[in-house]
Short mmCIF file of C-alpha atoms in Angstrom, two decimals:
data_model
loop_
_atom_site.label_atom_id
_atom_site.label_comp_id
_atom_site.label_asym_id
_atom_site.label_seq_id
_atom_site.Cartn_x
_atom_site.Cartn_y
_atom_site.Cartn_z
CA UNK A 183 0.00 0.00 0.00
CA UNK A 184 2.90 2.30 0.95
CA UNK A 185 4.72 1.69 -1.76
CA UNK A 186 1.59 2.05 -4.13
CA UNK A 187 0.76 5.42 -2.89
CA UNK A 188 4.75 6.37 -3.76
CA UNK A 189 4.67 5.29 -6.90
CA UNK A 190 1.50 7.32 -7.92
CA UNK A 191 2.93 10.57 -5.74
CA UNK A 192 6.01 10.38 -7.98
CA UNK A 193 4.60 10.26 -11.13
CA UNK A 194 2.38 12.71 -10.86
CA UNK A 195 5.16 15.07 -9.38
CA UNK A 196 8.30 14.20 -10.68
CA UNK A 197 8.56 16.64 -13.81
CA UNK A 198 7.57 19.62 -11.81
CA UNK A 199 10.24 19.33 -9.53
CA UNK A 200 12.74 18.87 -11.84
CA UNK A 201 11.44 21.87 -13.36
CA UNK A 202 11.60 22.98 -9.67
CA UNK A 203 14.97 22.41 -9.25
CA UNK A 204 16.56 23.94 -12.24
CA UNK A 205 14.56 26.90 -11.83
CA UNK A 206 16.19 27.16 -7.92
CA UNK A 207 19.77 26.16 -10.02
CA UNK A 208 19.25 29.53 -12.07
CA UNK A 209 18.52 31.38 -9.54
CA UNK A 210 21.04 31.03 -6.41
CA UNK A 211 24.07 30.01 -8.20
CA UNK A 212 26.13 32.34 -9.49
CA UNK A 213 28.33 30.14 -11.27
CA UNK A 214 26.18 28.30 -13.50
CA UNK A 215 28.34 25.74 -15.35
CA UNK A 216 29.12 24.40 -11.26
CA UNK A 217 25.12 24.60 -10.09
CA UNK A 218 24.25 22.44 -13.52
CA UNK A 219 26.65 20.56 -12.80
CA UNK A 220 25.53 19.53 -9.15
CA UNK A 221 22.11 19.36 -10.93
CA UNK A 222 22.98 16.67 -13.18
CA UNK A 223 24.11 15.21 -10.05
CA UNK A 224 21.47 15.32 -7.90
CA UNK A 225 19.66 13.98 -10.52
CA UNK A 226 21.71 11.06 -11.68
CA UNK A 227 21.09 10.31 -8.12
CA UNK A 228 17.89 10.09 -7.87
CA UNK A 229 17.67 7.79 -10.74
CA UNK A 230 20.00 5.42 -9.93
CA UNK A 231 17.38 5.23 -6.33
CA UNK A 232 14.37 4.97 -8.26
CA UNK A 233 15.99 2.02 -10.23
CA UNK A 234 16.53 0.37 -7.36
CA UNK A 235 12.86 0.82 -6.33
CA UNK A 236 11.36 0.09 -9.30
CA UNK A 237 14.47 -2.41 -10.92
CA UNK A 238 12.75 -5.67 -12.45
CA UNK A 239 15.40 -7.75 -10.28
CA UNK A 240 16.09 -6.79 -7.34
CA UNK A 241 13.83 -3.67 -6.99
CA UNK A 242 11.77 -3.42 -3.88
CA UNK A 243 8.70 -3.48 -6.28
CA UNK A 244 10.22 -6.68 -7.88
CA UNK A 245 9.92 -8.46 -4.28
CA UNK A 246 6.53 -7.29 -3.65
CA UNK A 247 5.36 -10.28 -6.43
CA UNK A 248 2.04 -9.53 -8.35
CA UNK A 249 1.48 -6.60 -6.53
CA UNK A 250 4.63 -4.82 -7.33
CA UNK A 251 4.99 -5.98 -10.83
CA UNK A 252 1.87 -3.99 -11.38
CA UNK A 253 3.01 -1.17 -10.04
CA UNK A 254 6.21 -1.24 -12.42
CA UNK A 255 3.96 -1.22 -15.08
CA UNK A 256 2.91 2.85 -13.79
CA UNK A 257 6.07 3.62 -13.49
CA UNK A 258 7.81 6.43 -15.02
CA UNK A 259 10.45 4.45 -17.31
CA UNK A 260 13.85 5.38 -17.49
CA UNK A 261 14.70 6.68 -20.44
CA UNK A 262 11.59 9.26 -20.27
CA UNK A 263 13.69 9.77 -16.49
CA UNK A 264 16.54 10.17 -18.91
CA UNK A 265 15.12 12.69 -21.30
CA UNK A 266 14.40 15.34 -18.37
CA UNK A 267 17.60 14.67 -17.03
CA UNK A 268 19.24 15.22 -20.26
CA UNK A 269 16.74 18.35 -20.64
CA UNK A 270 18.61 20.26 -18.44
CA UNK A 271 22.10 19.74 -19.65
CA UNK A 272 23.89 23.09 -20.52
#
């Protein structure tokens, strides 16, 4: 249940605060090349978490069974994760 409510809070939030977070990039670093680059940190972070969430082997959602490979099937996929991350390259 937990990890179903997650899943759905994610996806419906997850472009907005990338959006979010390049915006806040812009704005308080004056050095741009170095806040882009923690950026594209941050974020290669936070995919390599939600693969292991959502990763078909040893994911958490993998060891759920039925229940969790149904979830995978909502989940935002990694190369659209990909595209936003690569979105915001400068």
């Amino acid at each position: 249940e937990a990890a179903a409510v997650l899943m759905r809070d994610f996806a419906e939030r997850w472009k907005g605060a990338i959006e979010a977070m390049h915006r806040d990039v812009i704005t308080h670093f004056s050095n741009l090349q170095r806040g882009m680059d923690i950026l594209q940190r941050a974020l290669s972070q936070l995919l390599i978490y939600y693969t292991r969430f959502t990763g078909p082997i040893e994911g958490v959602l993998a060891r759920m069974g039925p229940a969790g490979a149904a979830l995978c099937k909502e989940a935002v996929t990694n190369p659209a994760f990909l595209y936003e991350i690569k979105k915001h390259r400068v």
